[in-house]
GROMACS .gro file of C-alpha atoms in nm:
model
  476
    1MET     CA    1  -2.317   2.764   0.806
    2ASN     CA    2  -2.474   2.424   0.760
    3ASN     CA    3  -2.253   2.125   0.840
    4ILE     CA    4  -2.312   1.952   0.506
    5LEU     CA    5  -2.227   2.285   0.308
    6ILE     CA    6  -1.898   2.305   0.498
    7TYR     CA    7  -1.813   1.951   0.420
    8SER     CA    8  -1.920   1.998   0.048
    9VAL     CA    9  -1.709   2.322   0.007
   10VAL     CA   10  -1.389   2.171   0.142
   11ILE     CA   11  -1.438   1.846  -0.049
   12ILE     CA   12  -1.523   2.016  -0.375
   13LEU     CA   13  -1.224   2.246  -0.356
   14TYR     CA   14  -0.995   1.948  -0.286
   15LEU     CA   15  -1.141   1.732  -0.567
   16LEU     CA   16  -1.085   2.028  -0.807
   17MET     CA   17  -0.735   2.049  -0.718
   18LEU     CA   18  -0.696   1.683  -0.779
   19LEU     CA   19  -0.863   1.707  -1.128
   20PHE     CA   20  -0.629   1.997  -1.210
   21ILE     CA   21  -0.320   1.799  -1.128
   22GLY     CA   22  -0.452   1.507  -1.340
   23VAL     CA   23  -0.511   1.732  -1.645
   24VAL     CA   24  -0.166   1.892  -1.609
   25SER     CA   25   0.002   1.554  -1.556
   26GLY     CA   26  -0.180   1.415  -1.860
   27ARG     CA   27  -0.001   1.665  -2.075
   28ARG     CA   28   0.338   1.544  -1.929
   29THR     CA   29   0.253   1.169  -1.989
   30LYS     CA   30   0.398   1.107  -2.335
   31THR     CA   31   0.532   0.742  -2.296
   32THR     CA   32   0.457   0.414  -2.112
   33SER     CA   33   0.764   0.486  -1.900
   34ASP     CA   34   0.605   0.807  -1.794
   35PHE     CA   35   0.279   0.641  -1.718
   36TYR     CA   36   0.430   0.374  -1.506
   37VAL     CA   37   0.747   0.542  -1.334
   38GLY     CA   38   0.723   0.903  -1.416
   39GLY     CA   39   1.008   0.881  -1.652
   40ARG     CA   40   1.237   0.809  -1.358
   41ASN     CA   41   1.253   1.173  -1.298
   42ILE     CA   42   1.095   1.208  -0.950
   43GLY     CA   43   1.269   1.417  -0.662
   44PRO     CA   44   1.336   1.308  -0.310
   45TRP     CA   45   1.064   1.500  -0.129
   46VAL     CA   46   0.787   1.398  -0.377
   47THR     CA   47   0.914   1.028  -0.371
   48SER     CA   48   0.937   0.994   0.000
   49LEU     CA   49   0.603   1.171   0.100
   50SER     CA   50   0.423   0.984  -0.186
   51TYR     CA   51   0.568   0.660  -0.028
   52VAL     CA   52   0.421   0.768   0.314
   53ALA     CA   53   0.080   0.846   0.155
   54ALA     CA   54   0.078   0.516  -0.037
   55TYR     CA   55   0.188   0.314   0.259
   56PHE     CA   56  -0.067   0.477   0.511
   57SER     CA   57  -0.379   0.488   0.318
   58SER     CA   58  -0.741   0.494   0.444
   59VAL     CA   59  -0.668   0.142   0.530
   60VAL     CA   60  -0.443   0.243   0.821
   61ILE     CA   61  -0.660   0.546   0.918
   62ILE     CA   62  -0.988   0.354   0.920
   63GLY     CA   63  -0.843  -0.008   0.962
   64GLY     CA   64  -0.588   0.081   1.215
   65GLY     CA   65  -0.857   0.278   1.414
   66ALA     CA   66  -1.075  -0.047   1.404
   67PHE     CA   67  -0.782  -0.249   1.522
   68GLY     CA   68  -0.705  -0.003   1.803
   69TRP     CA   69  -1.080  -0.018   1.915
   70LEU     CA   70  -1.065  -0.398   1.912
   71TYR     CA   71  -0.739  -0.469   2.086
   72GLY     CA   72  -0.628  -0.152   2.261
   73MET     CA   73  -0.295   0.020   2.305
   74SER     CA   74  -0.079  -0.281   2.213
   75THR     CA   75  -0.168  -0.208   1.853
   76LEU     CA   76   0.086   0.080   1.873
   77TRP     CA   77   0.346  -0.190   1.837
   78ILE     CA   78   0.228  -0.250   1.485
   79GLY     CA   79   0.277   0.122   1.386
   80ALA     CA   80   0.626   0.135   1.563
   81ILE     CA   81   0.745  -0.171   1.362
   82ASN     CA   82   0.595  -0.005   1.043
   83VAL     CA   83   0.824   0.294   1.089
   84PHE     CA   84   1.132   0.089   1.161
   85LEU     CA   85   1.093  -0.215   0.939
   86GLY     CA   86   0.857  -0.104   0.676
   87THR     CA   87   1.016   0.234   0.615
   88LEU     CA   88   1.366   0.292   0.756
   89VAL     CA   89   1.530  -0.055   0.689
   90CYS     CA   90   1.338  -0.093   0.366
   91TRP     CA   91   1.479   0.234   0.234
   92ILE     CA   92   1.818   0.143   0.329
   93VAL     CA   93   1.839  -0.199   0.220
   94LEU     CA   94   1.619  -0.198  -0.097
   95GLY     CA   95   1.592   0.156  -0.206
   96PRO     CA   96   1.941   0.247  -0.366
   97ARG     CA   97   2.004  -0.116  -0.495
   98MET     CA   98   1.661  -0.136  -0.656
   99ARG     CA   99   1.717   0.197  -0.822
  100GLU     CA  100   2.052   0.104  -0.953
  101ILE     CA  101   1.952  -0.243  -1.094
  102THR     CA  102   1.613  -0.164  -1.237
  103HIS     CA  103   1.771   0.139  -1.414
  104ARG     CA  104   2.042  -0.086  -1.560
  105LEU     CA  105   1.777  -0.355  -1.665
  106ASN     CA  106   1.528  -0.082  -1.798
  107ALA     CA  107   1.279  -0.259  -1.581
  108ILE     CA  108   0.958  -0.052  -1.461
  109THR     CA  109   0.742  -0.314  -1.290
  110ILE     CA  110   0.818  -0.583  -1.042
  111PRO     CA  111   0.732  -0.869  -1.279
  112ASP     CA  112   0.953  -0.699  -1.539
  113PHE     CA  113   1.240  -0.688  -1.305
  114LEU     CA  114   1.193  -1.046  -1.205
  115LYS     CA  115   1.196  -1.162  -1.583
  116LYS     CA  116   1.516  -0.975  -1.663
  117ARG     CA  117   1.686  -1.054  -1.347
  118TYR     CA  118   1.623  -1.428  -1.354
  119ASN     CA  119   1.563  -1.471  -1.737
  120SER     CA  120   1.232  -1.639  -1.650
  121ASN     CA  121   0.908  -1.594  -1.843
  122PHE     CA  122   0.720  -1.779  -1.594
  123ALA     CA  123   0.832  -1.549  -1.303
  124LEU     CA  124   0.698  -1.262  -1.509
  125ILE     CA  125   0.362  -1.415  -1.591
  126PHE     CA  126   0.300  -1.573  -1.244
  127SER     CA  127   0.389  -1.254  -1.054
  128SER     CA  128   0.194  -1.028  -1.274
  129LEU     CA  129  -0.125  -1.242  -1.235
  130VAL     CA  130  -0.076  -1.262  -0.851
  131ILE     CA  131  -0.035  -0.881  -0.823
  132ALA     CA  132  -0.317  -0.805  -1.061
  133ILE     CA  133  -0.557  -1.027  -0.880
  134PHE     CA  134  -0.475  -0.968  -0.520
  135LEU     CA  135  -0.423  -0.594  -0.555
  136ILE     CA  136  -0.772  -0.567  -0.657
  137VAL     CA  137  -0.861  -0.705  -0.313
  138TYR     CA  138  -0.644  -0.437  -0.156
  139ASN     CA  139  -0.823  -0.179  -0.364
  140VAL     CA  140  -1.157  -0.285  -0.225
  141SER     CA  141  -1.033  -0.233   0.137
  142MET     CA  142  -0.945   0.135   0.061
  143LEU     CA  143  -1.273   0.209  -0.116
  144LYS     CA  144  -1.451   0.060   0.182
  145GLY     CA  145  -1.269   0.291   0.410
  146MET     CA  146  -1.350   0.604   0.209
  147GLY     CA  147  -1.710   0.508   0.177
  148HIS     CA  148  -1.752   0.472   0.550
  149ILE     CA  149  -1.609   0.824   0.607
  150PHE     CA  150  -1.869   0.974   0.392
  151GLU     CA  151  -2.145   0.763   0.552
  152VAL     CA  152  -2.069   0.878   0.902
  153LEU     CA  153  -1.966   1.240   0.848
  154ILE     CA  154  -2.184   1.356   0.574
  155ASN     CA  155  -2.481   1.118   0.629
  156ILE     CA  156  -2.492   1.000   0.269
  157PRO     CA  157  -2.528   0.641   0.160
  158TYR     CA  158  -2.200   0.437   0.169
  159ILE     CA  159  -2.250   0.360  -0.205
  160TYR     CA  160  -2.250   0.736  -0.302
  161GLY     CA  161  -1.945   0.812  -0.095
  162LEU     CA  162  -1.774   0.514  -0.268
  163LEU     CA  163  -1.861   0.638  -0.604
  164ILE     CA  164  -1.771   1.008  -0.545
  165SER     CA  165  -1.428   0.922  -0.424
  166SER     CA  166  -1.340   0.639  -0.665
  167LEU     CA  167  -1.466   0.811  -0.988
  168ILE     CA  168  -1.236   1.115  -0.929
  169ILE     CA  169  -0.934   0.875  -0.867
  170LEU     CA  170  -1.014   0.699  -1.195
  171PHE     CA  171  -1.021   1.027  -1.384
  172TYR     CA  172  -0.687   1.154  -1.284
  173ALA     CA  173  -0.502   0.808  -1.272
  174SER     CA  174  -0.603   0.707  -1.610
  175ILE     CA  175  -0.535   1.049  -1.754
  176GLY     CA  176  -0.206   1.139  -1.577
  177GLY     CA  177  -0.056   0.805  -1.487
  178TYR     CA  178   0.226   0.777  -1.234
  179ILE     CA  179   0.309   1.151  -1.268
  180ALA     CA  180  -0.041   1.249  -1.147
  181VAL     CA  181  -0.045   0.967  -0.871
  182VAL     CA  182   0.292   1.082  -0.725
  183TRP     CA  183   0.214   1.464  -0.717
  184THR     CA  184  -0.133   1.413  -0.577
  185SER     CA  185   0.024   1.159  -0.318
  186PHE     CA  186   0.276   1.423  -0.221
  187ILE     CA  187  -0.005   1.681  -0.145
  188GLN     CA  188  -0.217   1.423   0.014
  189ALA     CA  189   0.053   1.319   0.248
  190TRP     CA  190   0.058   1.677   0.399
  191ILE     CA  191  -0.328   1.673   0.425
  192MET     CA  192  -0.322   1.345   0.591
  193GLY     CA  193  -0.063   1.463   0.859
  194ILE     CA  194  -0.267   1.777   0.945
  195GLY     CA  195  -0.592   1.573   0.977
  196LEU     CA  196  -0.438   1.302   1.200
  197ILE     CA  197  -0.264   1.544   1.423
  198LEU     CA  198  -0.578   1.751   1.470
  199LEU     CA  199  -0.776   1.464   1.545
  200THR     CA  200  -0.547   1.346   1.815
  201VAL     CA  201  -0.527   1.678   1.991
  202PHE     CA  202  -0.898   1.710   2.019
  203THR     CA  203  -0.926   1.328   2.119
  204LEU     CA  204  -0.676   1.366   2.403
  205LYS     CA  205  -0.875   1.673   2.517
  206ASN     CA  206  -1.201   1.477   2.521
  207VAL     CA  207  -1.054   1.168   2.711
  208GLY     CA  208  -0.870   1.383   2.959
  209GLY     CA  209  -0.507   1.304   2.846
  210ILE     CA  210  -0.319   0.998   2.801
  211SER     CA  211  -0.287   0.905   3.167
  212ASN     CA  212  -0.674   0.943   3.231
  213ALA     CA  213  -0.735   0.758   2.903
  214ALA     CA  214  -0.514   0.464   3.008
  215MET     CA  215  -0.698   0.443   3.326
  216SER     CA  216  -1.030   0.445   3.146
  217LEU     CA  217  -0.932   0.172   2.923
  218SER     CA  218  -0.790  -0.038   3.213
  219ALA     CA  219  -1.125  -0.006   3.386
  220ILE     CA  220  -1.311  -0.143   3.099
  221ASN     CA  221  -1.046  -0.424   3.050
  222SER     CA  222  -0.686  -0.428   3.158
  223GLY     CA  223  -0.602  -0.607   2.828
  224TYR     CA  224  -0.665  -0.279   2.638
  225ILE     CA  225  -0.343  -0.125   2.810
  226GLU     CA  226  -0.114  -0.425   2.820
  227THR     CA  227   0.102  -0.612   2.568
  228PRO     CA  228  -0.001  -0.832   2.401
  229GLY     CA  229  -0.319  -0.773   2.586
  230MET     CA  230  -0.626  -0.856   2.383
  231TRP     CA  231  -0.406  -1.002   2.118
  232SER     CA  232  -0.196  -1.327   2.133
  233TRP     CA  233   0.167  -1.277   2.068
  234GLN     CA  234   0.124  -1.461   1.744
  235GLY     CA  235  -0.151  -1.241   1.625
  236LEU     CA  236   0.021  -0.913   1.718
  237LEU     CA  237   0.357  -1.014   1.570
  238SER     CA  238   0.193  -1.160   1.256
  239TYR     CA  239   0.006  -0.852   1.177
  240ALA     CA  240   0.297  -0.630   1.264
  241LEU     CA  241   0.520  -0.815   1.019
  242ILE     CA  242   0.273  -0.838   0.731
  243VAL     CA  243   0.218  -0.462   0.722
  244SER     CA  244   0.598  -0.394   0.784
  245PHE     CA  245   0.809  -0.656   0.634
  246GLY     CA  246   0.540  -0.730   0.380
  247VAL     CA  247   0.603  -0.391   0.232
  248TRP     CA  248   0.935  -0.535   0.090
  249GLY     CA  249   0.732  -0.730  -0.165
  250MET     CA  250   0.453  -0.472  -0.237
  251PRO     CA  251   0.483  -0.312  -0.583
  252GLN     CA  252   0.291  -0.001  -0.529
  253LEU     CA  253   0.560   0.099  -0.274
  254LEU     CA  254   0.871  -0.048  -0.427
  255VAL     CA  255   0.802   0.146  -0.758
  256ARG     CA  256   0.891   0.467  -0.573
  257PHE     CA  257   1.254   0.335  -0.568
  258TYR     CA  258   1.235   0.285  -0.960
  259SER     CA  259   1.127   0.633  -1.013
  260ILE     CA  260   1.356   0.858  -0.806
  261ARG     CA  261   1.574   1.069  -1.024
  262LYS     CA  262   1.919   1.017  -0.862
  263LEU     CA  263   2.083   0.756  -0.616
  264ASN     CA  264   2.210   1.023  -0.392
  265PHE     CA  265   1.846   1.140  -0.337
  266PHE     CA  266   1.801   0.849  -0.104
  267LYS     CA  267   2.010   1.036   0.168
  268ILE     CA  268   1.735   1.295   0.158
  269GLY     CA  269   1.431   1.071   0.109
  270THR     CA  270   1.521   0.813   0.383
  271PRO     CA  271   1.478   1.034   0.688
  272ILE     CA  272   1.177   1.226   0.530
  273ALA     CA  273   0.999   0.898   0.474
  274THR     CA  274   1.090   0.756   0.809
  275LEU     CA  275   0.952   1.065   0.995
  276GLY     CA  276   0.649   1.074   0.787
  277THR     CA  277   0.556   0.709   0.863
  278CYS     CA  278   0.552   0.804   1.232
  279LEU     CA  279   0.187   0.894   1.153
  280ALA     CA  280   0.134   0.540   1.159
  281LEU     CA  281   0.106   0.533   1.535
  282ILE     CA  282  -0.182   0.792   1.548
  283PRO     CA  283  -0.479   0.585   1.408
  284TYR     CA  284  -0.415   0.297   1.632
  285LEU     CA  285  -0.380   0.531   1.945
  286ASN     CA  286  -0.711   0.719   1.850
  287GLY     CA  287  -0.875   0.384   1.782
  288ALA     CA  288  -0.795   0.268   2.124
  289PHE     CA  289  -0.919   0.590   2.296
  290SER     CA  290  -1.239   0.568   2.078
  291ARG     CA  291  -1.359   0.279   2.293
  292ILE     CA  292  -1.376   0.506   2.593
  293LEU     CA  293  -1.638   0.725   2.409
  294PHE     CA  294  -1.802   0.434   2.199
  295PRO     CA  295  -1.788   0.112   2.399
  296SER     CA  296  -2.027  -0.082   2.192
  297LEU     CA  297  -1.988  -0.037   1.831
  298LYS     CA  298  -2.130  -0.291   1.589
  299ASN     CA  299  -1.873  -0.218   1.322
  300PRO     CA  300  -1.523  -0.150   1.441
  301ASP     CA  301  -1.443   0.013   1.106
  302LEU     CA  302  -1.672   0.306   1.231
  303ALA     CA  303  -1.453   0.386   1.523
  304ILE     CA  304  -1.254   0.666   1.364
  305PRO     CA  305  -1.551   0.822   1.173
  306MET     CA  306  -1.754   0.832   1.490
  307LEU     CA  307  -1.455   0.981   1.683
  308VAL     CA  308  -1.412   1.257   1.423
  309LYS     CA  309  -1.784   1.340   1.434
  310SER     CA  310  -1.782   1.345   1.809
  311VAL     CA  311  -1.464   1.548   1.901
  312LEU     CA  312  -1.419   1.772   1.599
  313ASN     CA  313  -1.620   2.084   1.478
  314PRO     CA  314  -1.758   2.076   1.119
  315ILE     CA  315  -1.436   2.264   0.985
  316GLY     CA  316  -1.217   2.016   1.159
  317SER     CA  317  -1.425   1.709   1.042
  318SER     CA  318  -1.414   1.839   0.694
  319VAL     CA  319  -1.042   1.868   0.713
  320PHE     CA  320  -1.019   1.515   0.852
  321LEU     CA  321  -1.256   1.390   0.579
  322ALA     CA  322  -1.013   1.539   0.329
  323ALA     CA  323  -0.742   1.361   0.497
  324VAL     CA  324  -0.901   1.021   0.472
  325LEU     CA  325  -0.987   1.075   0.117
  326ALA     CA  326  -0.634   1.182   0.052
  327ALA     CA  327  -0.507   0.866   0.207
  328GLY     CA  328  -0.737   0.633   0.019
  329MET     CA  329  -0.699   0.819  -0.312
  330SER     CA  330  -0.312   0.817  -0.301
  331THR     CA  331  -0.293   0.440  -0.248
  332PHE     CA  332  -0.584   0.349  -0.469
  333SER     CA  333  -0.438   0.541  -0.757
  334SER     CA  334  -0.090   0.395  -0.706
  335VAL     CA  335  -0.232   0.036  -0.694
  336LEU     CA  336  -0.432   0.104  -1.013
  337ILE     CA  337  -0.122   0.194  -1.196
  338ILE     CA  338   0.064  -0.119  -1.068
  339ILE     CA  339  -0.233  -0.349  -1.158
  340THR     CA  340  -0.236  -0.184  -1.502
  341GLY     CA  341   0.133  -0.240  -1.554
  342SER     CA  342   0.089  -0.615  -1.460
  343ILE     CA  343  -0.188  -0.663  -1.716
  344VAL     CA  344  -0.072  -0.450  -1.998
  345LYS     CA  345   0.301  -0.436  -1.989
  346ASP     CA  346   0.402  -0.768  -1.806
  347PHE     CA  347   0.121  -1.016  -1.905
  348LEU     CA  348   0.012  -0.894  -2.241
  349LYS     CA  349   0.318  -0.734  -2.390
  350GLU     CA  350   0.607  -0.923  -2.231
  351GLY     CA  351   0.433  -1.256  -2.137
  352LEU     CA  352   0.191  -1.314  -2.440
  353LYS     CA  353   0.411  -1.092  -2.684
  354VAL     CA  354   0.127  -0.880  -2.785
  355ASN     CA  355   0.318  -0.582  -2.934
  356TYR     CA  356   0.163  -0.252  -3.001
  357GLU     CA  357   0.322   0.084  -3.097
  358GLU     CA  358   0.400   0.329  -2.808
  359LYS     CA  359   0.090   0.547  -2.842
  360ARG     CA  360  -0.140   0.243  -2.869
  361MET     CA  361   0.015   0.085  -2.561
  362LEU     CA  362  -0.037   0.405  -2.375
  363PHE     CA  363  -0.387   0.440  -2.475
  364LEU     CA  364  -0.459   0.070  -2.363
  365SER     CA  365  -0.292   0.122  -2.034
  366LYS     CA  366  -0.537   0.410  -1.961
  367ILE     CA  367  -0.832   0.202  -2.066
  368VAL     CA  368  -0.730  -0.094  -1.863
  369THR     CA  369  -0.678   0.139  -1.553
  370LEU     CA  370  -1.042   0.242  -1.599
  371ILE     CA  371  -1.165  -0.116  -1.618
  372VAL     CA  372  -0.967  -0.235  -1.313
  373GLY     CA  373  -1.108   0.066  -1.115
  374LEU     CA  374  -1.463  -0.019  -1.204
  375ILE     CA  375  -1.416  -0.376  -1.117
  376SER     CA  376  -1.275  -0.271  -0.771
  377ILE     CA  377  -1.580  -0.032  -0.730
  378LEU     CA  378  -1.835  -0.329  -0.807
  379ILE     CA  379  -1.662  -0.548  -0.545
  380ALA     CA  380  -1.656  -0.269  -0.292
  381ILE     CA  381  -2.034  -0.207  -0.306
  382LYS     CA  382  -2.078  -0.522  -0.076
  383PRO     CA  383  -1.741  -0.583   0.055
  384PRO     CA  384  -1.647  -0.866   0.289
  385ALA     CA  385  -1.463  -0.840   0.625
  386LEU     CA  386  -1.292  -0.550   0.801
  387VAL     CA  387  -1.066  -0.314   0.613
  388LEU     CA  388  -0.747  -0.415   0.769
  389THR     CA  389  -0.831  -0.779   0.745
  390LEU     CA  390  -0.860  -0.740   0.370
  391THR     CA  391  -0.540  -0.561   0.330
  392ALA     CA  392  -0.345  -0.823   0.534
  393PHE     CA  393  -0.493  -1.103   0.313
  394SER     CA  394  -0.387  -0.946  -0.003
  395TRP     CA  395  -0.039  -0.830   0.123
  396ALA     CA  396   0.010  -1.171   0.259
  397ILE     CA  397  -0.036  -1.345  -0.080
  398ILE     CA  398   0.164  -1.090  -0.281
  399SER     CA  399   0.464  -1.057  -0.043
  400SER     CA  400   0.473  -1.432   0.004
  401THR     CA  401   0.518  -1.465  -0.381
  402THR     CA  402   0.742  -1.178  -0.448
  403LEU     CA  403   0.939  -1.078  -0.135
  404TRP     CA  404   1.239  -1.324  -0.146
  405PRO     CA  405   1.276  -1.320  -0.536
  406VAL     CA  406   1.310  -0.933  -0.518
  407PHE     CA  407   1.545  -0.931  -0.219
  408PHE     CA  408   1.782  -1.197  -0.337
  409GLY     CA  409   1.756  -1.064  -0.685
  410LEU     CA  410   1.924  -0.756  -0.566
  411TYR     CA  411   2.211  -0.906  -0.375
  412ALA     CA  412   2.262  -1.290  -0.439
  413LYS     CA  413   2.440  -1.438  -0.729
  414TRP     CA  414   2.379  -1.794  -0.625
  415ILE     CA  415   2.010  -1.797  -0.649
  416THR     CA  416   1.895  -2.010  -0.934
  417LYS     CA  417   1.595  -1.972  -1.171
  418THR     CA  418   1.438  -2.307  -1.054
  419GLY     CA  419   1.485  -2.181  -0.690
  420VAL     CA  420   1.308  -1.860  -0.760
  421VAL     CA  421   1.009  -2.021  -0.948
  422SER     CA  422   0.977  -2.287  -0.688
  423SER     CA  423   0.978  -2.021  -0.414
  424MET     CA  424   0.710  -1.809  -0.570
  425VAL     CA  425   0.479  -2.096  -0.616
  426VAL     CA  426   0.525  -2.245  -0.272
  427GLY     CA  427   0.506  -1.914  -0.099
  428PHE     CA  428   0.191  -1.833  -0.282
  429LEU     CA  429   0.028  -2.171  -0.205
  430VAL     CA  430   0.127  -2.186   0.170
  431ALA     CA  431  -0.014  -1.834   0.225
  432LEU     CA  432  -0.328  -1.888   0.041
  433ILE     CA  433  -0.402  -2.224   0.204
  434TRP     CA  434  -0.325  -2.096   0.542
  435MET     CA  435  -0.545  -1.806   0.506
  436LEU     CA  436  -0.824  -2.018   0.373
  437LEU     CA  437  -0.778  -2.250   0.685
  438LYS     CA  438  -0.849  -1.938   0.879
  439GLN     CA  439  -0.504  -1.884   1.026
  440PRO     CA  440  -0.438  -2.193   1.249
  441PHE     CA  441  -0.277  -2.120   1.583
  442LYS     CA  442  -0.378  -1.744   1.532
  443ILE     CA  443  -0.075  -1.711   1.296
  444HIS     CA  444  -0.127  -1.494   0.995
  445GLY     CA  445  -0.068  -1.670   0.658
  446PHE     CA  446   0.213  -1.414   0.586
  447ILE     CA  447   0.444  -1.595   0.830
  448PRO     CA  448   0.431  -1.946   0.699
  449GLY     CA  449   0.431  -1.804   0.345
  450ILE     CA  450   0.752  -1.623   0.377
  451VAL     CA  451   0.908  -1.894   0.578
  452ALA     CA  452   0.819  -2.152   0.318
  453GLY     CA  453   0.920  -1.925   0.030
  454PHE     CA  454   1.257  -1.865   0.208
  455ILE     CA  455   1.341  -2.231   0.271
  456THR     CA  456   1.242  -2.332  -0.075
  457ILE     CA  457   1.457  -2.057  -0.259
  458VAL     CA  458   1.756  -2.143  -0.058
  459LEU     CA  459   1.730  -2.522  -0.082
  460VAL     CA  460   1.642  -2.552  -0.436
  461SER     CA  461   1.905  -2.294  -0.539
  462LEU     CA  462   2.167  -2.501  -0.367
  463ILE     CA  463   2.107  -2.804  -0.563
  464THR     CA  464   2.026  -2.672  -0.909
  465LYS     CA  465   2.208  -2.510  -1.193
  466LYS     CA  466   2.350  -2.156  -1.151
  467TYR     CA  467   2.360  -1.868  -1.392
  468ASP     CA  468   2.657  -1.810  -1.610
  469ASP     CA  469   2.906  -1.561  -1.475
  470ASP     CA  470   2.869  -1.351  -1.794
  471PHE     CA  471   2.490  -1.314  -1.747
  472LEU     CA  472   2.534  -1.224  -1.368
  473SER     CA  473   2.813  -0.961  -1.455
  474GLU     CA  474   2.568  -0.767  -1.681
  475ILE     CA  475   2.302  -0.750  -1.392
  476LEU     CA  476   2.485  -0.737  -1.062
   0.00000   0.00000   0.00000
């Protein structure tokens, strides 16, 4: 059977399944609460595995592979820290508390939570604008990863691969909202796992096992098997922290905690999510091994697609193609819903007081989802930078703005409105300026951003007016 025909059959069946889920979910989406958080009625397995799929999108599969090719085995530390700090600790520290308080406040987005927790309209408007703008940058990175997979495996132009994958997502996300997103992500997590494990088994076979691969990499450059190796310590730790600790401020992941049905479901979901995110190690490992087979790639983002084409047969390649599409689609669709919520519910409805009836607000949410998706597609036609670089840039800005207000908002009564507002502005500006200065001392902008935000929220809160006890008792 012709290779292109095999790819086409697998992908068509997969896309038809997603369309079916979108149609079914659309019938269940009756309110804006359904559209944004699934009516807070999602079970532990779906919540945890959709978290995994949204966390490790095509950004990690393609971008992580690119970093593995560039920097070698030391990039495995990024995946390991992802598992521990970005999943296990995050689910333990933030998950139950966030579910409890957002339910009490009836908050369904991060800006909505910040407004109600701190009684601050500025926090709502500022965070909604930062999230909407910089998550579009993140969306571009995911579309870029999906486009490259089509380009290498099926030999179709990048732009066609981009359009095929993105238009399907726009359909089911705009029709079915969060319910469609979370159920497609649940299925996509399984497809991702199968595809990544399949690739790893055949990659190890082609490079002669881990020991032989390590010797081969060492022969090219010993830095590829050492830590920090080709990295600097600053660079390695910066990237590890932004894609691990940065998760604590990323709305497309935190929304999973809003939507889970019961608090005791976290006892089930936490170990499932932690085991699932162990998949994060695989793209970095395969990317490092791909240098043995392809030592002189012009574009590191092609490391994983080239590896797939080299070590897997057409059926295996088509499964992996579905895995990458699954990874990218799950996160892209999640981010679309978050951006829409920031624009429609937070900025327009709550910030500018544009009030519509429930049905009209739901319709507007679907239209904005389509518009935001189309903007992302237009930018992704000629995207800048490497996939993981785009991701780290957007995560740094958003997390530097929201991380500390979210964290302290769950636990600290002594934090003040002035402290929160100051921290958001300072964290945002420091991270943005640092990134525009091209990361002095090879330290990623996330590090100075969250340090400045932390110092600001603590110091300003110590010297400014506290909230009344009555107000705090209603929230915490």
